[in-house]
Tab-separated table of C-alpha atoms and ligand atoms in Angstrom:
chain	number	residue	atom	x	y	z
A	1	UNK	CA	-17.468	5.259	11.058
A	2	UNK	CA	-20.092	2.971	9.072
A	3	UNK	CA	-20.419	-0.464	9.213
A	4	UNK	CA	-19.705	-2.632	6.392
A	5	UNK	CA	-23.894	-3.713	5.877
A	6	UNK	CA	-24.200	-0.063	5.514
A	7	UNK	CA	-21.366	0.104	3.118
A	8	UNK	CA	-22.547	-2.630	0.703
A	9	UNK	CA	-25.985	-1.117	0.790
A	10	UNK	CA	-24.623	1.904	-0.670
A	11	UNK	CA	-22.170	0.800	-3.303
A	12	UNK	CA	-23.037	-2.711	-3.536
A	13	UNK	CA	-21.460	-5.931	-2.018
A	14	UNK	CA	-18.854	-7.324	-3.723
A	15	UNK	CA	-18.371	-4.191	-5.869
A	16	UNK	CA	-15.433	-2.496	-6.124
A	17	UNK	CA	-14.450	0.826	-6.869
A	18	UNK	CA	-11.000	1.681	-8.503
A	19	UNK	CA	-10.590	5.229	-7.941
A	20	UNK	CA	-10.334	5.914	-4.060
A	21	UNK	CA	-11.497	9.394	-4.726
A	22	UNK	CA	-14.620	8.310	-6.439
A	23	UNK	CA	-14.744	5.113	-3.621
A	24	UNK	CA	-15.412	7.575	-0.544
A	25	UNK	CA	-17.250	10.164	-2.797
A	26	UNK	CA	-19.956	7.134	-3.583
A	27	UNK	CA	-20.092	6.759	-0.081
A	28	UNK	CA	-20.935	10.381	0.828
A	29	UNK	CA	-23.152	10.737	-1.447
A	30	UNK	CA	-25.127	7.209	-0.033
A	31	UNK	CA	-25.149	8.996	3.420
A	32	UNK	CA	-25.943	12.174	2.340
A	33	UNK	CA	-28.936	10.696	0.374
A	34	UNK	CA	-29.900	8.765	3.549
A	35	UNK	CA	-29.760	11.917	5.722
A	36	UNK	CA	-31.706	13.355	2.897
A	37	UNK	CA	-34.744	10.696	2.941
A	38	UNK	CA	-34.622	10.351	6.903
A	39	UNK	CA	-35.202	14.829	6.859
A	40	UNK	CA	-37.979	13.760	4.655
A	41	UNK	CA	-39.669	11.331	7.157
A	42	UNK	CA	-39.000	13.452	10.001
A	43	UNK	CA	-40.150	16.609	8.604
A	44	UNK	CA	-43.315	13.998	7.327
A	45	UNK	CA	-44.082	12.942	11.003
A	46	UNK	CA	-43.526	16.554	12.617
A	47	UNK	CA	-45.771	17.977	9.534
A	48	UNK	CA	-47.933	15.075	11.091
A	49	UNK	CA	-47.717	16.256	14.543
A	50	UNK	CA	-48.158	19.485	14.265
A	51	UNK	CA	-51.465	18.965	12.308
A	52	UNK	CA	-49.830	20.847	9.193
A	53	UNK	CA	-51.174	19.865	5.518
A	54	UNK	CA	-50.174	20.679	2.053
A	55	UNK	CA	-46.532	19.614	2.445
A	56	UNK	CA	-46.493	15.926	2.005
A	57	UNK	CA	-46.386	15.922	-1.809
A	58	UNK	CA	-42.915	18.101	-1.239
A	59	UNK	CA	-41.646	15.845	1.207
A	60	UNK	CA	-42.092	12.420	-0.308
A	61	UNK	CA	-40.699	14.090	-3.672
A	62	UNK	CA	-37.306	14.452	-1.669
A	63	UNK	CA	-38.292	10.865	-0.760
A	64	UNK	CA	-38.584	9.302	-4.113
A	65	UNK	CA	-36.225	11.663	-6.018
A	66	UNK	CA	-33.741	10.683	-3.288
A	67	UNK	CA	-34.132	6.693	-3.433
A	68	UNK	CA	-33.725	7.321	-7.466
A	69	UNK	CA	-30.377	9.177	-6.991
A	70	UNK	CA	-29.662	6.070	-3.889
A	71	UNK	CA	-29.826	3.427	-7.305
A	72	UNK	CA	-28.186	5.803	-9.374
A	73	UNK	CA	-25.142	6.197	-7.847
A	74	UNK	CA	-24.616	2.065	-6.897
A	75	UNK	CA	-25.428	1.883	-10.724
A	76	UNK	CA	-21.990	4.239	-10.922
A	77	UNK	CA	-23.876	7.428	-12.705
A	78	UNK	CA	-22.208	9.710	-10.291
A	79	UNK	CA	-22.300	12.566	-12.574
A	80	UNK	CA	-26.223	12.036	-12.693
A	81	UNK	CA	-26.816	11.273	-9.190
A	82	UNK	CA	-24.978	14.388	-8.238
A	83	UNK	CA	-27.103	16.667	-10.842
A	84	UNK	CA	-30.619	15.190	-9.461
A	85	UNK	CA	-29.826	15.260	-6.147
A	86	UNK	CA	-28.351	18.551	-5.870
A	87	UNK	CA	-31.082	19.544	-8.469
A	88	UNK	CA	-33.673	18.335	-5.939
A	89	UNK	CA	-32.480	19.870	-2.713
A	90	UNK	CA	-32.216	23.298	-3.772
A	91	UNK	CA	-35.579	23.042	-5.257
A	92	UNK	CA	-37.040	21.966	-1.894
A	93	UNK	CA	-34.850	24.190	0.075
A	94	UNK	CA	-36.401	26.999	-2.315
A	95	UNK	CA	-39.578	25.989	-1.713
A	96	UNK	CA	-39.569	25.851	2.067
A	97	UNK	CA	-37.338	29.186	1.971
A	98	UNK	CA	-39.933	31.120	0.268
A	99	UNK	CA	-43.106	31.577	1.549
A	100	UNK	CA	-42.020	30.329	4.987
A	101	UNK	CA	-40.700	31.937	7.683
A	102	UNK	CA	-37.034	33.105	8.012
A	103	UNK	CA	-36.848	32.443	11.540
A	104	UNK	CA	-37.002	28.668	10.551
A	105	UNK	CA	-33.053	29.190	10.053
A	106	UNK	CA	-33.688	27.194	6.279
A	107	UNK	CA	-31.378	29.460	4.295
A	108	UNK	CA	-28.562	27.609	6.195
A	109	UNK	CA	-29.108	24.880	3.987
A	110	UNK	CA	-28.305	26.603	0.986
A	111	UNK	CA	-24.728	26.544	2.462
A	112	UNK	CA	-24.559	23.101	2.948
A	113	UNK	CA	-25.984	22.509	-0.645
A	114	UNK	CA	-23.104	24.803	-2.226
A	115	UNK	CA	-20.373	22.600	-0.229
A	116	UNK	CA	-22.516	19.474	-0.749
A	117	UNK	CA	-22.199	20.220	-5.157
A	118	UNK	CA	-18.147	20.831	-4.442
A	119	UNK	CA	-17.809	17.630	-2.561
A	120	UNK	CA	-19.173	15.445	-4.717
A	121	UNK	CA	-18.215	16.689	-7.740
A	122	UNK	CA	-14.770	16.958	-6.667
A	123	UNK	CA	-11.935	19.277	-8.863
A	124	UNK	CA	-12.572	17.307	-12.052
A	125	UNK	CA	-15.966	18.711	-12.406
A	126	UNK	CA	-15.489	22.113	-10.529
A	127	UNK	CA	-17.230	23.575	-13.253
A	128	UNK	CA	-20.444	21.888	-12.721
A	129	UNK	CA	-19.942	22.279	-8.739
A	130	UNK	CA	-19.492	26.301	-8.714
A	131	UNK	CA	-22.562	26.060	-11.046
A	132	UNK	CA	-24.175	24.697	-8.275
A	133	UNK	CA	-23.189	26.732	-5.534
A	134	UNK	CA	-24.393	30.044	-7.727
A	135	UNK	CA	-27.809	28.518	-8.217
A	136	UNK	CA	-27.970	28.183	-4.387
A	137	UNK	CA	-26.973	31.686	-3.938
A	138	UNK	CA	-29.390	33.121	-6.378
A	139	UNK	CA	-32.500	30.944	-5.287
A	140	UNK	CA	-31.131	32.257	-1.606
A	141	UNK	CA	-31.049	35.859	-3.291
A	142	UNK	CA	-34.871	35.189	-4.916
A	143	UNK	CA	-36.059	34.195	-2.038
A	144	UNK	CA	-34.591	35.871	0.957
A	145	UNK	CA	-34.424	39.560	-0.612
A	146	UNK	CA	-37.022	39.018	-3.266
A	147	UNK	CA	-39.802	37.675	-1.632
A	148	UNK	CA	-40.091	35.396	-4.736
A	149	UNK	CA	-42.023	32.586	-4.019
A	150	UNK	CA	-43.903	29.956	-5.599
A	151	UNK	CA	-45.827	28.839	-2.492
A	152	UNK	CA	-48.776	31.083	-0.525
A	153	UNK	CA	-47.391	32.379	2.211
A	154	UNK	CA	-47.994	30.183	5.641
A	155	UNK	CA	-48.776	30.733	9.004
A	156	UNK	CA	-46.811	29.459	11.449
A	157	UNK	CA	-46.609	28.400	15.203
A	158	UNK	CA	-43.947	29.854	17.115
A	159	UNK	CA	-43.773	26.173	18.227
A	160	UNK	CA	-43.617	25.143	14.788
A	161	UNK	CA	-40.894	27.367	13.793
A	162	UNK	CA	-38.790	26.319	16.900
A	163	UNK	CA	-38.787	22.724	15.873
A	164	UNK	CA	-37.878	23.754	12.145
A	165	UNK	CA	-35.085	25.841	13.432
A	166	UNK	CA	-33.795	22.233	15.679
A	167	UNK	CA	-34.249	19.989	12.531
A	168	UNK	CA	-32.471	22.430	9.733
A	169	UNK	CA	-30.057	23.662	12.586
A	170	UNK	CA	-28.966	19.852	13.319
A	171	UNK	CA	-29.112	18.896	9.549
A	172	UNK	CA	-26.864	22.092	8.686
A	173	UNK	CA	-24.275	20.983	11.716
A	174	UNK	CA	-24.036	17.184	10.751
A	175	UNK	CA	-23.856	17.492	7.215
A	176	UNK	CA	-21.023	20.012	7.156
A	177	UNK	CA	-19.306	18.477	9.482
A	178	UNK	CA	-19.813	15.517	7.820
A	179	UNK	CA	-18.592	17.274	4.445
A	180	UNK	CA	-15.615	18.683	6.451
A	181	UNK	CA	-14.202	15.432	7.229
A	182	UNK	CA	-14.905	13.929	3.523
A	183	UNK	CA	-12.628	16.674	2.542
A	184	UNK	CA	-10.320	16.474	4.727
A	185	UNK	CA	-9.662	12.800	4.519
A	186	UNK	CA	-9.414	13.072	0.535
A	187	UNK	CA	-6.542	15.802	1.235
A	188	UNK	CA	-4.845	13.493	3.801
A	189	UNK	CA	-4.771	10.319	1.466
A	190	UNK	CA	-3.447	12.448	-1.616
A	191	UNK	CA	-1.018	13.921	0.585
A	192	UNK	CA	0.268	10.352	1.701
A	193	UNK	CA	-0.235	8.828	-1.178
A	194	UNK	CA	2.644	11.865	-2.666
A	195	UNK	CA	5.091	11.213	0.575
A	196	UNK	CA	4.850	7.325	-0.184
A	197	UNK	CA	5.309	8.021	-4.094
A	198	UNK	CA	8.162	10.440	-2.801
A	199	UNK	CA	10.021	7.726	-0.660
A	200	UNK	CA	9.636	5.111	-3.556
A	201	UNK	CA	11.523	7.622	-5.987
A	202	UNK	CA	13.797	8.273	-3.385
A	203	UNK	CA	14.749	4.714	-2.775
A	204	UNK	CA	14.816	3.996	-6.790
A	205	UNK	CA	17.101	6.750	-7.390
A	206	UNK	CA	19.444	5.473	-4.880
A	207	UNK	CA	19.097	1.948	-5.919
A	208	UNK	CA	20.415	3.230	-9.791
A	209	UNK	CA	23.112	5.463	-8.294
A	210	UNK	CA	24.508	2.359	-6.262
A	211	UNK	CA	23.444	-0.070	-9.678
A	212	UNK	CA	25.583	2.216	-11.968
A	213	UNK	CA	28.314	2.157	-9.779
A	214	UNK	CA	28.519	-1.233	-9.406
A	215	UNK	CA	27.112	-2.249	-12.576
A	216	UNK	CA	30.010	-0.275	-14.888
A	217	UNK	CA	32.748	-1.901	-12.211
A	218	UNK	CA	31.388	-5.447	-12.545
A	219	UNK	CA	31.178	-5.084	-16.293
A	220	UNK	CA	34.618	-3.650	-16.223
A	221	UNK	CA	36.489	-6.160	-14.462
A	222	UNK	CA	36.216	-9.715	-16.381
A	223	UNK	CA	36.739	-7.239	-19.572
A	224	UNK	CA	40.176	-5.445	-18.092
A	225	UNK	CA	41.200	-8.894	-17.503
A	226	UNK	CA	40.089	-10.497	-20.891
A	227	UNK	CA	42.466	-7.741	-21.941
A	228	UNK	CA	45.025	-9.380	-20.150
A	229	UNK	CA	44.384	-12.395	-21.174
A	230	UNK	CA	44.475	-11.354	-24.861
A	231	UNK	CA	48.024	-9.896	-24.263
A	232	UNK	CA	49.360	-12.506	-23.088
A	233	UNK	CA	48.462	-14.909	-25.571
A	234	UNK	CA	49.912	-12.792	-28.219
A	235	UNK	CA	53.444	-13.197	-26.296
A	236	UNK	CA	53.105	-16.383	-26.243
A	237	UNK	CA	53.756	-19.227	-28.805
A	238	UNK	CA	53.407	-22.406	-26.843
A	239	UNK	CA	49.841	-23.883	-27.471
A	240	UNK	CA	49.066	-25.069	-23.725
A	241	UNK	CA	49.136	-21.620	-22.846
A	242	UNK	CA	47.447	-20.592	-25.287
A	243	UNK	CA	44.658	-23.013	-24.394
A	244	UNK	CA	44.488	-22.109	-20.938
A	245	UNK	CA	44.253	-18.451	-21.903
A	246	UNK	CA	41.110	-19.439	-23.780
A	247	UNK	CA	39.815	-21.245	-21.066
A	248	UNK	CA	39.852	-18.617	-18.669
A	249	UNK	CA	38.740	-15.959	-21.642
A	250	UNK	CA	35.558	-18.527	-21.872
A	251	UNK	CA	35.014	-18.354	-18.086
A	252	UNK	CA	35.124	-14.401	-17.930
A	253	UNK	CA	32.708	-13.949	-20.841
A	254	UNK	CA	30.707	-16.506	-18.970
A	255	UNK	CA	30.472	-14.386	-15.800
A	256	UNK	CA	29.562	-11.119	-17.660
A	257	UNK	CA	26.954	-13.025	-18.787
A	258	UNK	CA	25.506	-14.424	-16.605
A	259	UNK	CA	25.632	-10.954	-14.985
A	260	UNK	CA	23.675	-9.317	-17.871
A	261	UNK	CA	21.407	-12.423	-18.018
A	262	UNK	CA	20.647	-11.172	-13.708
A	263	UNK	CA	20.073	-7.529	-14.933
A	264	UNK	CA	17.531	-8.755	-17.350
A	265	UNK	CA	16.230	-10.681	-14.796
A	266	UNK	CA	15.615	-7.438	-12.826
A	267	UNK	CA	14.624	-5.128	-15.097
A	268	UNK	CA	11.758	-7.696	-16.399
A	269	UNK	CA	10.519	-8.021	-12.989
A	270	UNK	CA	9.989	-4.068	-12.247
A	271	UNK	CA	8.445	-3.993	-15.914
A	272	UNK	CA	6.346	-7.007	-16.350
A	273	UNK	CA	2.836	-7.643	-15.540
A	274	UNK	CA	2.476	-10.265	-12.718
A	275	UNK	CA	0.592	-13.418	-14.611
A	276	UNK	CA	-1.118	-16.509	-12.990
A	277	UNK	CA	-0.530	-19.567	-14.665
A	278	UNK	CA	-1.531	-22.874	-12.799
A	279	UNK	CA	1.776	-25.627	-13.250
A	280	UNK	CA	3.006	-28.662	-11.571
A	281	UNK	CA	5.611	-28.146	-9.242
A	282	UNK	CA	7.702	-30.622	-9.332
A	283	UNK	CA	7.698	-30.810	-13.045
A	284	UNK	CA	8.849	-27.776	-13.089
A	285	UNK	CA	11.696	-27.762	-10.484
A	286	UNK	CA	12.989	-30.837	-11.487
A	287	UNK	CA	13.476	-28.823	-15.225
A	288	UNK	CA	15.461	-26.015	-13.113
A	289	UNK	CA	17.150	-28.652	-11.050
A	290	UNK	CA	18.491	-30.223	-14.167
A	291	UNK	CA	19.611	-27.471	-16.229
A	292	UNK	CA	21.619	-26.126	-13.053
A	293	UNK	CA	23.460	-29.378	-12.490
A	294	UNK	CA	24.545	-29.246	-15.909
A	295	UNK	CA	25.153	-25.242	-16.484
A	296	UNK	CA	27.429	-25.161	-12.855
A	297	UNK	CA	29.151	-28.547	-13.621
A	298	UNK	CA	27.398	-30.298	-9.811
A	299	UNK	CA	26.586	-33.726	-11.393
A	300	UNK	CA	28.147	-35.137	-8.148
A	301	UNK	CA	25.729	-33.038	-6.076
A	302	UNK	CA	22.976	-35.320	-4.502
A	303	UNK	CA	19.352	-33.415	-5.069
A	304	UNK	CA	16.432	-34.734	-3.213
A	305	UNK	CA	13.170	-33.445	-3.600
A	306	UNK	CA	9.941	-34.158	-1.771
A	307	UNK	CA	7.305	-32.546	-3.273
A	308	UNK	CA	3.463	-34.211	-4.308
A	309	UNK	CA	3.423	-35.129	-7.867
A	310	UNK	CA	0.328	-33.698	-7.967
A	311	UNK	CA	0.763	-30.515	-6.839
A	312	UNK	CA	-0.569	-27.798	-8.689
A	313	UNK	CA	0.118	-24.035	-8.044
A	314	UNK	CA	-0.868	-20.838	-9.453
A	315	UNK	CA	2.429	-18.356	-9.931
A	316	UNK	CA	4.097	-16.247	-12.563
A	317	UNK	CA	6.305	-19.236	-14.005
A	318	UNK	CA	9.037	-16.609	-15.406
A	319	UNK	CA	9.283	-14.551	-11.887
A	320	UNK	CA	9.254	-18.453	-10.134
A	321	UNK	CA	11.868	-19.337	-12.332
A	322	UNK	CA	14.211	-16.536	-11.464
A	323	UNK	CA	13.519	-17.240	-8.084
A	324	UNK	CA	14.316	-20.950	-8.216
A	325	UNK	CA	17.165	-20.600	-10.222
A	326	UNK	CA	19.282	-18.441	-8.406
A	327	UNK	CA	18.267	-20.059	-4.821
A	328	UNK	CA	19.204	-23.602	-6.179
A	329	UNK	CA	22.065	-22.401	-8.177
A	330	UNK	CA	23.855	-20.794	-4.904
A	331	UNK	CA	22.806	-24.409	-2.850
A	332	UNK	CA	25.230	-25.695	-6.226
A	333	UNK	CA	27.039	-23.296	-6.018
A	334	UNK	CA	28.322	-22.975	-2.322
A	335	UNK	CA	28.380	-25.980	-1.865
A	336	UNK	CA	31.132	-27.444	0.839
A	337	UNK	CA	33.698	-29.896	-1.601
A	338	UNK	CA	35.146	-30.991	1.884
A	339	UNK	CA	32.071	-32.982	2.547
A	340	UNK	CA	31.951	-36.655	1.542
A	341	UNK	CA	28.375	-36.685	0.800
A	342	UNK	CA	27.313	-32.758	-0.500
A	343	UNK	CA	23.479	-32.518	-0.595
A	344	UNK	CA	20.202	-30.015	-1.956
A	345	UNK	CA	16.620	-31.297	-0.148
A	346	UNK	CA	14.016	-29.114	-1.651
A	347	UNK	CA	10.755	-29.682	0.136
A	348	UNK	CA	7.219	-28.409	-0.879
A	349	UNK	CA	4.077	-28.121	1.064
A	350	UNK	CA	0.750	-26.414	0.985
A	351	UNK	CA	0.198	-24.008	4.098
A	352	UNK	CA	-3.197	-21.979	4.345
A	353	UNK	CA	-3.259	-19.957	1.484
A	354	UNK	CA	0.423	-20.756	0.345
A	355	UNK	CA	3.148	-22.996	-0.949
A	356	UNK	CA	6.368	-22.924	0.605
A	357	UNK	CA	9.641	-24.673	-0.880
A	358	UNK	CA	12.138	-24.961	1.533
A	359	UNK	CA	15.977	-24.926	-0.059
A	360	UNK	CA	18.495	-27.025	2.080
A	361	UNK	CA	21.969	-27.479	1.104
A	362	UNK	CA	24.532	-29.004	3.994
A	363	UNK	CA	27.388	-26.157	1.780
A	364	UNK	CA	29.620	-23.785	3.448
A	365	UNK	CA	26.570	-21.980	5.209
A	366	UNK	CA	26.319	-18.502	5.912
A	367	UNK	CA	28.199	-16.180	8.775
A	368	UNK	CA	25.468	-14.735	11.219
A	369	UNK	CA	27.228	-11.479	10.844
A	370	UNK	CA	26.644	-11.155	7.062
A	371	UNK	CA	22.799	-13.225	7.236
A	372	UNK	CA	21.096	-9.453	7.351
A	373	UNK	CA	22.553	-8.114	4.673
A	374	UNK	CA	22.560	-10.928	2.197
A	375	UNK	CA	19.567	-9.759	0.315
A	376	UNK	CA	21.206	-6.670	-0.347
A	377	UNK	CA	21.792	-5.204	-4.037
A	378	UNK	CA	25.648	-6.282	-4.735
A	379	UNK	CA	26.189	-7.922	-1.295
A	380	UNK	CA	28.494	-11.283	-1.599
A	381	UNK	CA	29.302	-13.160	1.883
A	382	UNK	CA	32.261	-14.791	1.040
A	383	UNK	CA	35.744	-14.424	-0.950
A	384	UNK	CA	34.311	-17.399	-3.122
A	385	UNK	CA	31.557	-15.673	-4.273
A	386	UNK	CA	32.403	-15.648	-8.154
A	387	UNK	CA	29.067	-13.918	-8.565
A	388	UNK	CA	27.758	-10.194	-8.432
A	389	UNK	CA	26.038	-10.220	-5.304
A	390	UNK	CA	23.040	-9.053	-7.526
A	391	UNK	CA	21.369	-12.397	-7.021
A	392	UNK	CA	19.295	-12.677	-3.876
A	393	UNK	CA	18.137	-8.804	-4.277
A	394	UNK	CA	16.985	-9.663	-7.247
A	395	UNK	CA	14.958	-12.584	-5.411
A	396	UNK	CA	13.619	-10.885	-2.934
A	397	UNK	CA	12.207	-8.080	-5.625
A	398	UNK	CA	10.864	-10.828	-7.480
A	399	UNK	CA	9.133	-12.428	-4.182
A	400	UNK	CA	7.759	-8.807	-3.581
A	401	UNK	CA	6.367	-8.829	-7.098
A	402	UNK	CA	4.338	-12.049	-6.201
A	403	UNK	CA	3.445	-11.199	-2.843
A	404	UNK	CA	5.287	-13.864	-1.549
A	405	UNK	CA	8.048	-13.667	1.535
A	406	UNK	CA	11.597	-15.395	2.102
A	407	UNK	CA	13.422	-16.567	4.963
A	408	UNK	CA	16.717	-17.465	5.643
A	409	UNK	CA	18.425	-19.998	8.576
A	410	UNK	CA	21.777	-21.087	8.213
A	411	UNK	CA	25.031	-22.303	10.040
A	412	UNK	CA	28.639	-21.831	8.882
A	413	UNK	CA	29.971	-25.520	7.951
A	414	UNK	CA	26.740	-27.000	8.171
A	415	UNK	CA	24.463	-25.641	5.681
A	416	UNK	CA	21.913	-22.759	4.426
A	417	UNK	CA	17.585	-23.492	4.201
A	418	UNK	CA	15.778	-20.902	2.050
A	419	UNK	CA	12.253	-20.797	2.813
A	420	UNK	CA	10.080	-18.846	0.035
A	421	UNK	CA	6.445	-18.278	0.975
A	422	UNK	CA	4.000	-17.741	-2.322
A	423	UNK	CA	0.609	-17.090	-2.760
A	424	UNK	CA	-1.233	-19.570	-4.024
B	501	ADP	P1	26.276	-14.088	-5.650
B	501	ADP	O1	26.214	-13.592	-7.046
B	501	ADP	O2	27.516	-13.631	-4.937
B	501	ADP	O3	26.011	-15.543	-5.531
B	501	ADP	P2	23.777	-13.692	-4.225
B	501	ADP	O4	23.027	-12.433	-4.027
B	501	ADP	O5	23.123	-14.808	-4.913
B	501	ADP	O6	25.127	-13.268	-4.950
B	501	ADP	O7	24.253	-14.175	-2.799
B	501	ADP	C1	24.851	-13.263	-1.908
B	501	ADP	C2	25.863	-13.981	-1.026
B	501	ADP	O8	25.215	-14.864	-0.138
B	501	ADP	C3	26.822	-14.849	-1.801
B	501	ADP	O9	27.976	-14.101	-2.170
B	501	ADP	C4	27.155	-15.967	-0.845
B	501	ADP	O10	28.292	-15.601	-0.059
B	501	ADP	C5	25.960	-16.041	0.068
B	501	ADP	N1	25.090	-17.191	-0.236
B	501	ADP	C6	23.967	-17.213	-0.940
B	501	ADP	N2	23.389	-18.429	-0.976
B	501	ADP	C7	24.190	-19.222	-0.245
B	501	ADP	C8	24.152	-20.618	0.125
B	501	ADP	N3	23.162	-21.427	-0.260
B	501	ADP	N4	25.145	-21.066	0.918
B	501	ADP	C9	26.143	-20.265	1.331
B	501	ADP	N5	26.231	-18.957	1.014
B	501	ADP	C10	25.283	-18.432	0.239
């Protein structure tokens, strides 16, 4: 409705407020102090007009009083501002009310001041704001029933009051509606802030139900068959078998770990802060690169990288890592043993505001049928797949984590390119 000049006037550029609540509430209460100061002037120049004296004092009180509360609340007293101002509007409206005419149509304001302490003070301080709204309705009570007043009573022109009824009328209409919509907005954003919450739950909860069914058969199927293993080397004398028993023992405690190792992986990521750390790049995947090659057992995989020695990036190294490690460990890994020459190119480059590293492996490649549904939790593409499938979910949490974005292309036979997007 504003423009943004208008919004760093009243809260200050560059400043920002946590709380969206107390965000638009600062903002009200910046217009509603401007409406208040501009009722001021105009009231000044019709006082003006209508050769009327005695009420300037009154009106550039509202004035100054106003421009105080204005600093007060970009200096974040909101509490303060809130007191003064509302403090200082039914004062005035008191004053005007009493001893002027009632045909002026100024007891209307008292409404808007009673709605005026609730909106800004909001439900955490509905205490202070009901206080409020009884002081207007007793100074309304003093004045309108009492007669109490603490100016001389004035004549007025019928003119006079017209005007007065056109100013406070207008003022009454704007402000509540303006008030209105404050409120209603705040009611909106809680209430989609709750359906958002609401799907997030929804989605975790089915994300665990599908993660402990899967989970509890993963774990249980290298250890059913470590149980097999275990009886058959017990019927067994000859010491080859034996040995090839414990080589197959060593491979299924090596899966469930390196299935653990991926839960880790993905409980750390929905639990950790996000940190910045500024690294070289190709230091660091040529660390990841070489650990893989050794770990999986690819020595005879060819890795190429092109990426500037000297380029520096600001990530969360332990989320990158994860990343990294399981895109360049399925390149390894699905890799296509009937070509002669099986390759990894891992490419970096600096793109307005981001780094992307593009994975390329010339492996088995990817069915287009199965491409959507790769990044799904427990989702393997291919009989080969030795894995849990947990893998590129887990990536594509992680990317979310760092703002960041992946994309896939890929052939069957020819080959697979991750792209992965990051902030940078
Ligand atoms: P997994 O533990 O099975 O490797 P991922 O989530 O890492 O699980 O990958 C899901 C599936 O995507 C894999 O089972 C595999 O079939 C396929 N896949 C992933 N990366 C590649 C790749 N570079 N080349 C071919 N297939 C891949």
């Amino acid at each position: 409705m504003f423009g943004s000049g208008f919004r760093n006037l009243i809260i200050g550029k560059g400043t920002y407020i946590h709380s969206w609540v107390d965000y638009k509430s600062a903002l009200l209460r910046g217009h509603l102090i401007v409406v208040s100061i501009a009722v001021g002037i105009v009231y000044l120049i019709t006082d003006w007009l209508s050769n009327i004296q005695g009420n300037a004092p009154y009106y550039v009180g509202v004035i100054v009083t106003s421009v105080i509360t204005f600093v007060l609340n970009r200096k974040r007293k909101y509490k303060f501002a809130n007191t003064l101002f509302l403090l200082i509007i039914n004062l005035i409206i008191f004053l005007f009310a009493s001893g002027g005419s009632n045909e002026t149509g100024i007891y209307m304001l008292f409404v808007i001041s009673g709605i005026t302490g609730l909106a800004l003070f909001g439900h955490k301080d509905r205490i202070l704001a009901g206080l409020f709204a009884l002081l207007s309705l007793i100074l309304f009570f003093l004045s309108y029933l009492f007669g109490i007043s603490l100016r001389p009573p004035r004549d007025l022109t019928q003119e006079y009051i017209q005007i007065n009824f056109a100013i406070n009328f207008t003022i009454s209409l704007i402000t509540g509606i303006a008030l209105l919509y404050f409120l209603i907005e705040v009611n909106q954003s809680a209430e989609k802030e709750l359906l958002a919450k609401n799907d997030l739950l929804a989605k975790t909860n089915r994300e665990l139900d599908r993660f402990v069914y899967s989970a509890s058969h993963d774990l249980r199927a290298p250890l059913s068959s470590l149980l097999g293993l275990i009886e058959v080397a017990h019927k067994t004398s000859d010491p080859a078998e034996i040995n090839q028993c414990l080589d197959l023992m060593r491979q299924r405690v090596n899966n469930m770990d390196g299935f653990i190792k991926e839960i880790i992986d993905f409980s750390r990521n929905t639990r950790q802060e996000v940190k910045q750390e500024q690294f070289n790049l190709l230091i660091f995947i040529k660390e990841i690169v070489e650990d893989l090659k050794f770990a999986e057992g690819m020595e005879q995989i060819y890795v190429r990288l092109d990426i500037a020695p000297d380029l520096e990036i600001i990530s969360d190294t332990t989320r990158l890592k994860v990343v990294l490690n399981n895109l360049i460990g399925n390149a390894f890994k699905y890799h296509d043993p009937q070509k002669e020459q099986q390759e990894v190119y891992i490419k970096a480059q600096v793109e307005e505001h981001m780094v992307r590293i593009d994975i390329e492996d010339n492996g088995l490649g990817i069915a287009t049928e199965h491409q959507p549904k790769i990044f799904e939790m427990f989702y393997r593409a291919s009989e080969k797949s030795q894995g849990s499938g947990l893998g590129l979910y887990i990536v594509q949490e992680t990317l979310a984590k760092l703002k960041g974005a992946i994309q896939l292309r890929s052939a069957p036979a020819k080959g697979s390119t991750f792209s992965v997007w990051l902030p940078n």
